[in-house]
Coordinates of C-alpha atoms and ligand atoms in Angstrom, one line a residue:
M1 CA 18.8 12.4 2.7
Q2 CA 20.6 9.0 3.2
F3 CA 18.8 5.8 3.7
Q4 CA 20.1 2.8 5.7
S5 CA 19.4 -0.9 5.6
T6 CA 17.5 -2.4 8.5
R7 CA 20.1 -5.2 8.6
S8 CA 23.5 -3.4 8.5
T9 CA 25.1 0.0 8.2
E10 CA 24.8 -0.2 4.4
Q11 CA 23.6 3.3 3.1
A12 CA 22.1 4.5 -0.1
S13 CA 20.9 7.9 -1.5
L14 CA 17.1 8.2 -2.0
D15 CA 17.6 7.7 -5.8
Q16 CA 19.6 4.5 -5.2
A17 CA 17.1 3.2 -2.7
L18 CA 14.2 3.8 -5.1
V19 CA 16.0 2.0 -7.9
N20 CA 17.3 -0.9 -5.8
G21 CA 14.1 -1.6 -3.9
L22 CA 15.8 -3.9 -1.4
A23 CA 19.2 -3.3 0.2
A24 CA 22.0 -5.6 -1.0
D25 CA 22.0 -7.4 2.4
G26 CA 18.3 -8.2 2.1
G27 CA 17.3 -5.5 4.5
L28 CA 14.8 -2.7 3.9
Y29 CA 15.8 0.9 3.5
V30 CA 14.8 3.4 6.2
P31 CA 15.7 7.1 6.5
V32 CA 18.8 7.6 8.7
E33 CA 16.8 10.1 10.7
L34 CA 13.3 11.4 10.5
P35 CA 12.8 15.1 10.0
Q36 CA 10.9 16.8 12.8
F37 CA 7.9 19.0 12.3
D38 CA 5.7 21.3 14.2
V39 CA 2.1 22.1 13.2
R40 CA 3.3 25.7 12.4
D41 CA 5.6 24.3 9.7
F42 CA 2.5 23.6 7.7
A43 CA 1.1 27.1 7.9
G44 CA -0.5 27.9 4.6
A45 CA -0.3 24.3 3.5
N46 CA -3.9 23.3 3.1
T47 CA -4.2 20.9 0.3
L48 CA -2.9 17.3 0.3
T49 CA -0.1 18.3 -2.3
D50 CA 0.9 21.4 -0.2
V51 CA 1.2 19.3 2.9
A52 CA 3.1 16.5 1.0
R53 CA 5.6 19.0 -0.4
V54 CA 6.5 20.3 3.1
L55 CA 6.6 16.8 4.6
L56 CA 8.7 15.1 1.8
T57 CA 11.1 17.9 0.9
P58 CA 13.7 16.9 3.6
F59 CA 13.8 13.3 2.2
F60 CA 14.6 14.7 -1.3
Q61 CA 17.5 16.9 -0.2
G62 CA 20.5 15.8 -2.3
S63 CA 18.3 13.8 -4.7
A64 CA 18.3 14.5 -8.5
L65 CA 14.5 14.6 -8.1
L66 CA 14.3 17.5 -5.6
A67 CA 13.2 20.1 -8.2
E68 CA 10.8 17.6 -9.7
L69 CA 9.0 16.9 -6.4
P70 CA 6.0 19.3 -7.1
A71 CA 5.5 17.6 -10.5
I72 CA 5.8 14.1 -9.0
L73 CA 3.2 15.0 -6.4
A74 CA 0.9 16.5 -9.0
E75 CA 1.1 13.2 -10.9
T76 CA 0.6 11.1 -7.8
F77 CA -2.5 12.9 -6.5
R78 CA -4.5 13.1 -9.7
F79 CA -7.4 11.8 -7.6
P80 CA -8.9 13.2 -4.3
I81 CA -8.4 11.7 -0.9
P82 CA -11.5 12.9 1.0
L83 CA -11.8 12.9 4.8
T84 CA -15.5 12.3 5.3
P85 CA -17.4 12.7 8.6
L86 CA -19.5 9.8 9.7
P87 CA -23.1 10.3 10.7
G88 CA -23.7 12.3 14.0
K89 CA -24.1 9.4 16.4
C90 CA -20.6 8.2 15.5
D91 CA -18.6 10.4 18.0
N92 CA -16.8 12.7 15.6
A93 CA -15.4 9.8 13.7
E94 CA -14.3 10.3 10.1
I95 CA -13.3 8.0 7.2
L96 CA -10.2 8.6 5.1
E97 CA -11.1 7.4 1.6
L98 CA -7.9 6.2 0.0
Y99 CA -9.7 4.4 -2.9
H100 CA -10.3 7.0 -5.5
G101 CA -7.3 6.1 -7.7
P102 CA -7.4 4.2 -11.0
T103 CA -7.5 0.7 -9.5
A104 CA -9.7 1.8 -6.5
A105 CA -7.3 0.9 -3.7
F106 CA -4.7 2.8 -1.7
K107 CA -1.9 1.1 -3.5
D108 CA -2.5 3.5 -6.3
V109 CA -0.8 6.2 -4.2
G110 CA 2.5 4.3 -3.6
A111 CA 2.6 2.9 -7.1
G112 CA 1.9 6.2 -8.8
F113 CA 4.6 8.0 -6.8
L114 CA 7.1 5.3 -7.4
A115 CA 6.3 5.3 -11.2
A116 CA 6.7 9.1 -11.3
C117 CA 10.1 8.9 -9.5
L118 CA 11.5 5.9 -11.4
S119 CA 10.5 7.2 -14.9
R120 CA 12.4 10.4 -14.1
L121 CA 15.5 8.6 -12.8
Q122 CA 15.5 5.7 -15.3
G123 CA 13.1 6.3 -18.2
D124 CA 15.5 5.8 -21.1
P125 CA 13.7 4.7 -24.3
A126 CA 17.0 3.1 -25.6
Q127 CA 17.4 0.9 -22.5
P128 CA 14.0 0.5 -20.9
L129 CA 13.7 -0.5 -17.2
T130 CA 11.6 -3.6 -16.7
I131 CA 9.5 -3.8 -13.5
L132 CA 8.8 -7.4 -12.5
V133 CA 5.9 -7.8 -10.2
A134 CA 4.3 -11.0 -8.8
T135 CA 0.8 -10.3 -7.5
S136 CA -2.0 -12.1 -5.6
G137 CA -4.4 -9.4 -6.8
D138 CA -4.2 -5.7 -5.8
T139 CA -0.6 -4.8 -6.1
G140 CA -0.1 -5.8 -9.8
G141 CA -3.1 -3.8 -11.0
A142 CA -1.9 -0.6 -9.2
V143 CA 1.7 -1.0 -10.6
A144 CA 0.4 -1.7 -14.1
A145 CA -1.9 1.3 -14.1
A146 CA 0.9 3.5 -12.7
F147 CA 3.5 2.5 -15.4
D148 CA 1.1 2.1 -18.3
Q149 CA 2.4 4.0 -21.4
R150 CA 5.4 5.4 -19.6
I151 CA 8.3 6.0 -21.9
G152 CA 11.3 3.9 -21.1
M153 CA 9.4 1.7 -18.7
R154 CA 8.0 -1.8 -19.0
V155 CA 6.0 -3.9 -16.6
V156 CA 5.7 -7.7 -16.4
V157 CA 2.9 -8.7 -14.0
L158 CA 2.7 -12.3 -13.0
F159 CA -0.5 -13.6 -11.4
P160 CA -1.8 -17.1 -10.5
E161 CA -4.2 -18.4 -13.2
G162 CA -7.7 -18.7 -11.9
R163 CA -6.9 -17.4 -8.4
V164 CA -7.7 -13.7 -8.7
S165 CA -11.2 -12.4 -8.9
E166 CA -12.7 -11.5 -12.3
R167 CA -12.4 -7.8 -11.7
Q168 CA -8.9 -8.1 -10.4
A169 CA -7.9 -10.1 -13.5
Q170 CA -9.3 -7.3 -15.7
Q171 CA -7.2 -4.7 -13.8
L172 CA -4.1 -6.8 -14.4
T173 CA -4.7 -7.4 -18.2
C174 CA -6.1 -4.3 -19.8
W175 CA -3.0 -2.1 -20.4
S176 CA -0.9 -0.9 -23.3
D177 CA 2.0 -2.6 -25.1
N178 CA 4.5 -1.7 -22.4
V179 CA 2.7 -3.9 -19.8
L180 CA 2.9 -7.7 -20.3
S181 CA 0.3 -9.6 -18.2
V182 CA 1.3 -13.2 -17.5
S183 CA -1.1 -15.7 -16.2
V184 CA 0.9 -18.4 -14.5
K185 CA -0.4 -22.0 -14.2
G186 CA 0.5 -22.2 -10.5
S187 CA 0.2 -20.4 -7.2
F188 CA 1.2 -16.9 -6.0
D189 CA 4.4 -18.5 -4.6
D190 CA 5.3 -19.9 -8.0
C191 CA 4.9 -16.3 -9.4
Q192 CA 7.2 -14.9 -6.7
K193 CA 9.7 -17.7 -7.3
L194 CA 9.8 -16.9 -11.1
V195 CA 10.4 -13.2 -10.3
K196 CA 13.3 -14.1 -8.1
Q197 CA 14.7 -16.5 -10.7
A198 CA 14.5 -14.0 -13.4
M199 CA 16.2 -11.2 -11.4
A200 CA 19.0 -13.6 -10.4
N201 CA 19.6 -14.7 -14.0
V202 CA 22.5 -12.5 -15.1
P203 CA 22.1 -12.6 -18.9
L204 CA 18.4 -12.0 -18.6
A205 CA 18.8 -9.2 -16.1
S206 CA 21.3 -7.4 -18.3
Q207 CA 19.1 -7.7 -21.3
F208 CA 15.9 -6.5 -19.6
H209 CA 17.3 -4.2 -16.9
F210 CA 15.1 -5.4 -14.1
S211 CA 13.7 -3.5 -11.1
S212 CA 10.9 -4.2 -8.7
A213 CA 8.0 -2.2 -7.4
N214 CA 6.8 -4.3 -4.5
S215 CA 5.6 -2.9 -1.3
I216 CA 9.0 -2.9 0.5
N217 CA 10.3 -0.1 -1.7
I218 CA 10.7 3.1 0.3
G219 CA 9.2 4.9 -2.7
R220 CA 5.8 3.4 -1.8
L221 CA 6.0 4.2 1.9
L222 CA 7.0 7.9 1.7
P223 CA 3.9 9.1 -0.2
Q224 CA 1.7 7.1 2.2
T225 CA 2.9 9.4 5.1
T226 CA 1.4 12.4 3.3
Y227 CA -2.3 11.5 3.7
Y228 CA -1.8 10.8 7.4
A229 CA -0.2 14.2 7.8
Y230 CA -2.9 15.9 5.8
A231 CA -5.8 14.2 7.6
S232 CA -4.4 14.7 11.1
L233 CA -3.6 18.4 10.4
K234 CA -7.1 18.9 9.0
H235 CA -8.7 17.4 12.1
Y236 CA -6.4 19.1 14.5
R237 CA -7.0 22.5 12.9
S238 CA -10.7 22.2 13.0
T239 CA -11.1 20.6 16.5
G240 CA -7.9 21.3 18.4
R241 CA -7.7 17.6 19.1
K242 CA -5.2 15.0 17.8
P243 CA -7.1 12.2 16.0
G244 CA -6.3 8.5 16.3
F245 CA -6.2 6.2 13.3
V246 CA -7.5 2.7 12.8
I247 CA -5.7 1.0 9.9
P248 CA -6.4 -2.2 8.0
T249 CA -3.1 -4.0 8.1
G250 CA -1.4 -6.8 6.1
N251 CA 2.2 -6.3 5.3
L252 CA 2.4 -3.3 7.6
G253 CA 3.3 -0.8 4.9
N254 CA 0.4 1.5 5.3
A255 CA 0.4 1.3 9.1
H256 CA 4.2 1.9 9.3
A257 CA 3.7 5.0 7.2
C258 CA 1.3 6.3 9.9
V259 CA 3.8 5.5 12.7
M260 CA 6.5 7.4 10.7
T261 CA 4.2 10.4 10.4
R262 CA 3.5 10.5 14.1
A263 CA 7.2 10.1 14.8
M264 CA 7.8 13.2 12.6
G265 CA 5.7 15.3 15.0
L266 CA 2.4 15.4 13.3
P267 CA -0.7 15.7 15.5
I268 CA -1.6 12.0 15.8
A269 CA -2.8 10.4 19.0
A270 CA -3.3 6.6 19.1
I271 CA -2.5 4.2 16.2
V272 CA -4.6 1.1 16.2
L273 CA -4.1 -1.7 13.7
A274 CA -6.7 -4.1 12.4
T275 CA -5.6 -7.4 11.0
N276 CA -7.7 -10.2 9.6
A277 CA -7.4 -13.8 10.9
N278 CA -3.7 -13.8 10.1
R279 CA -2.7 -13.1 13.7
T280 CA 1.1 -12.9 13.5
I281 CA 1.2 -9.2 14.7
P282 CA -1.4 -9.4 17.5
D283 CA 0.2 -12.7 18.7
Y284 CA 3.6 -11.0 18.8
L285 CA 2.4 -8.1 21.0
E286 CA 0.6 -10.6 23.3
S287 CA 3.3 -13.3 23.6
L288 CA 6.4 -11.1 22.8
E289 CA 7.5 -13.8 20.5
W290 CA 7.9 -13.3 16.8
R291 CA 6.4 -16.3 15.0
P292 CA 5.8 -15.7 11.3
R293 CA 3.7 -18.4 9.6
A294 CA 2.1 -19.4 6.3
S295 CA -0.8 -17.0 5.5
I296 CA -4.4 -18.2 5.6
Q297 CA -7.1 -17.1 3.2
T298 CA -9.7 -14.7 4.4
L299 CA -12.3 -12.3 3.0
A300 CA -9.8 -9.5 3.2
T301 CA -7.5 -11.1 0.7
A302 CA -5.0 -8.2 0.3
M303 CA -4.2 -8.5 4.0
D304 CA -3.5 -12.3 3.9
V305 CA 0.1 -12.0 5.1
G306 CA 1.6 -14.4 7.7
D307 CA 5.1 -12.8 7.7
P308 CA 4.7 -9.0 7.4
S309 CA 8.0 -7.7 6.0
N310 CA 7.6 -4.2 7.3
M311 CA 7.9 -5.5 10.9
E312 CA 11.6 -5.0 10.4
R313 CA 11.1 -1.3 9.9
L314 CA 8.5 -1.0 12.7
R315 CA 10.9 -2.6 15.2
G316 CA 13.7 -0.4 14.0
L317 CA 11.6 2.7 14.7
L318 CA 9.7 1.8 17.8
G319 CA 11.6 -1.1 19.4
D320 CA 10.8 -4.7 20.4
A321 CA 7.4 -6.1 21.2
A322 CA 7.3 -4.7 24.8
A323 CA 8.0 -1.2 23.4
L324 CA 5.6 -1.7 20.5
R325 CA 2.8 -2.7 22.9
R326 CA 3.1 0.7 24.6
Q327 CA 2.9 2.7 21.3
I328 CA 0.3 0.9 19.1
D329 CA -2.7 -1.4 19.6
V330 CA -3.6 -4.3 17.4
Y331 CA -6.8 -6.3 17.1
A332 CA -7.5 -9.4 14.8
V333 CA -10.8 -9.7 13.1
D334 CA -12.2 -13.0 11.7
D335 CA -14.3 -13.5 8.6
A336 CA -17.6 -13.7 10.6
D337 CA -16.9 -10.3 12.1
I338 CA -15.9 -8.8 8.8
R339 CA -19.3 -9.9 7.4
A340 CA -21.1 -8.4 10.4
A341 CA -19.1 -5.2 10.1
I342 CA -20.0 -4.8 6.4
R343 CA -23.7 -5.1 7.3
T344 CA -23.5 -2.7 10.3
D345 CA -21.5 -0.1 8.3
F346 CA -24.1 -0.1 5.6
S347 CA -27.0 0.4 8.0
E348 CA -25.2 2.8 10.3
F349 CA -23.1 4.9 7.8
G350 CA -25.4 4.6 4.7
F351 CA -22.6 3.3 2.5
A352 CA -20.8 0.0 1.9
T353 CA -17.3 -0.8 3.0
C354 CA -14.9 -3.3 1.5
P355 CA -13.8 -6.4 3.5
H356 CA -10.5 -4.7 4.4
T357 CA -12.0 -1.5 5.6
A358 CA -14.5 -3.5 7.5
T359 CA -11.7 -4.9 9.7
A360 CA -11.1 -1.3 10.8
T361 CA -14.7 -0.4 11.4
H362 CA -15.1 -3.5 13.5
V363 CA -12.1 -2.6 15.6
W364 CA -13.3 1.0 16.0
R365 CA -16.6 -0.3 17.4
H366 CA -15.1 -3.0 19.6
M367 CA -11.8 -1.6 20.9
R368 CA -11.2 -1.1 24.6
P369 CA -13.6 1.5 25.9
D370 CA -10.9 3.6 27.5
L371 CA -9.0 3.7 24.2
R372 CA -12.1 4.4 22.2
S373 CA -13.0 7.4 24.4
S374 CA -9.4 8.7 24.6
T375 CA -9.7 10.6 21.3
D376 CA -11.5 11.2 18.0
W377 CA -11.0 8.5 15.3
I378 CA -10.2 8.5 11.7
I379 CA -10.9 5.1 10.1
V380 CA -8.8 4.3 7.0
A381 CA -10.7 2.9 4.0
T382 CA -8.3 1.1 1.8
A383 CA -10.4 -0.1 -1.2
H384 CA -13.7 0.7 -2.9
P385 CA -16.4 -1.9 -2.1
A386 CA -17.1 -2.3 -5.8
K387 CA -13.8 -4.1 -6.1
F388 CA -15.1 -6.9 -3.8
E389 CA -18.7 -6.9 -5.0
T390 CA -19.0 -10.7 -4.7
V391 CA -18.5 -10.5 -1.0
V392 CA -20.2 -7.1 -0.3
E393 CA -23.4 -7.2 -2.4
P394 CA -25.0 -10.4 -0.9
L395 CA -24.3 -9.0 2.6
I396 CA -26.0 -5.6 2.0
G397 CA -28.6 -6.9 -0.4
T398 CA -28.0 -4.3 -3.0
H399 CA -25.8 -3.4 -5.9
V400 CA -22.7 -1.3 -5.3
G401 CA -22.2 1.4 -7.9
L402 CA -18.9 1.3 -9.8
P403 CA -16.6 4.3 -9.6
A404 CA -16.0 5.9 -13.0
E405 CA -12.3 4.9 -13.3
L406 CA -13.0 1.3 -12.4
A407 CA -15.9 1.2 -14.8
A408 CA -13.5 2.5 -17.6
I409 CA -11.0 -0.2 -16.8
L410 CA -13.6 -3.0 -16.8
S411 CA -14.8 -2.0 -20.3
R412 CA -11.3 -2.1 -21.9
P413 CA -10.1 -5.0 -24.0
S414 CA -8.0 -7.5 -22.0
R415 CA -5.1 -9.7 -23.0
S416 CA -2.6 -11.9 -21.3
V417 CA -0.3 -14.8 -22.0
M418 CA -0.6 -18.0 -20.1
I419 CA 2.6 -19.9 -19.2
R420 CA 3.9 -22.9 -17.2
P421 CA 5.7 -21.8 -14.1
S422 CA 9.2 -22.0 -15.7
L423 CA 11.8 -19.3 -16.3
D424 CA 12.1 -20.5 -20.0
A425 CA 8.4 -19.9 -20.6
L426 CA 8.6 -16.4 -19.0
T427 CA 11.7 -15.5 -21.0
E428 CA 10.0 -16.5 -24.2
A429 CA 6.9 -14.4 -23.4
M430 CA 9.1 -11.4 -22.6
R431 CA 11.1 -11.7 -25.8
E432 CA 8.0 -12.1 -27.9
R433 CA 6.5 -8.9 -26.6
F434 CA 9.6 -6.7 -26.1
I435 CA 12.3 -7.8 -28.5
P436 CA 11.5 -6.8 -32.1
G437 CA 12.1 -9.3 -34.8
Ligands
PLP1 C1 -2.5 -4.1 0.4 C2 -3.9 -3.8 1.1 C3 -4.0 -3.7 2.5 C4 -2.8 -4.0 3.4 O1 -1.9 -2.9 3.4 P1 -0.4 -3.2 4.0 O2 0.3 -2.0 3.6 O3 0.1 -4.4 3.3 O4 -0.6 -3.4 5.4 C5 -5.2 -3.4 3.0 N1 -6.3 -3.2 2.2 C6 -6.2 -3.2 0.9 C7 -7.4 -3.0 0.0 C8 -5.0 -3.5 0.2 O5 -4.9 -3.6 -1.1

């Protein structure tokens, strides 16, 4: 299938879109058309990987990766994505647990899929591809884990010194020789600026063969459609009802994947987004005016986005604010309500939720009554609470057990280099690690 930029008629094949990340005109790649499905197309497809193969095959027509799709999916879904019923009094609600991957957040799905694709397209030991990623916490860990030890692939992760949690820092710095972890004496914005400078530097770019793995790459969105398809089919087959989804939302990647899945004909009723106190999206649907702004810090840090880049894709698919308002609902949740939701979840469900997931459980409890009663709900859980234990544990008054994969990561040796926020310092760190002699 061909992909087209959101800003012009520029087109690319899937393979080019995966490698390029961003279109040359600065737009985001979207499929020229969405394939259409009927529930019957998934007959016999019962597991997540079976469903994923049916759903993603049309996107891979014409791609060098088509024959590899089953292997790519097997690599991506090495961990389960359970759909767990909530206790009886919760009106048939279920929770979609996206946090069983190596770094305990849903970003492991997109990062794993992208790594499986790129290493097949580009993994040349003689001329390794270098993925540059600036992170404020979650993304960098997922990308490093996904590319760790891959032949012909290197990762350089830049994170702001002292501004990520201890457990996040460990997830950024515990990998093999092909992952260089760089702690930058500056802010997240400084890290992002360095990535842009490095990519724009022609001699450096030709020496290191740069690519990016940030969340606007279509290779992170496509695999995220598969768990919405899988969960909605599972619910529909067992109840005859189309479920709605409540989705914690920051940069709109995960939510847009759900909107794409519904647009492809999967049995999904309402889609409700939960943001934290960064209100750009709810304000847009209310005022019909798009006013991006600087992000503010909240307890759900991975959703601290004031200018969600995937809005460009969402508008392209659903239309302007007035049209969006008819097709999705959005609620903002402040920190006090996040805290309250974590407590209520623990007493009502019997398990802890992370601050991001808690925005969704809060919205599920407090959405408009007619919307709430319109369908059954699947609440999307984006990270394991143990990742955010410093927030969660004091609220629930007990220890949150570590999942095995996260425990393994936390016990590994860690290493990073610290640099000033300058391109010279970054170049030196990269040469020292990657250029022999
Ligand atoms: C990145 C992230 C989000 C936000 O997802 P978007 O695709 O940016 O909307 C929510 N929760 C967690 C735990 C995340 O890491």
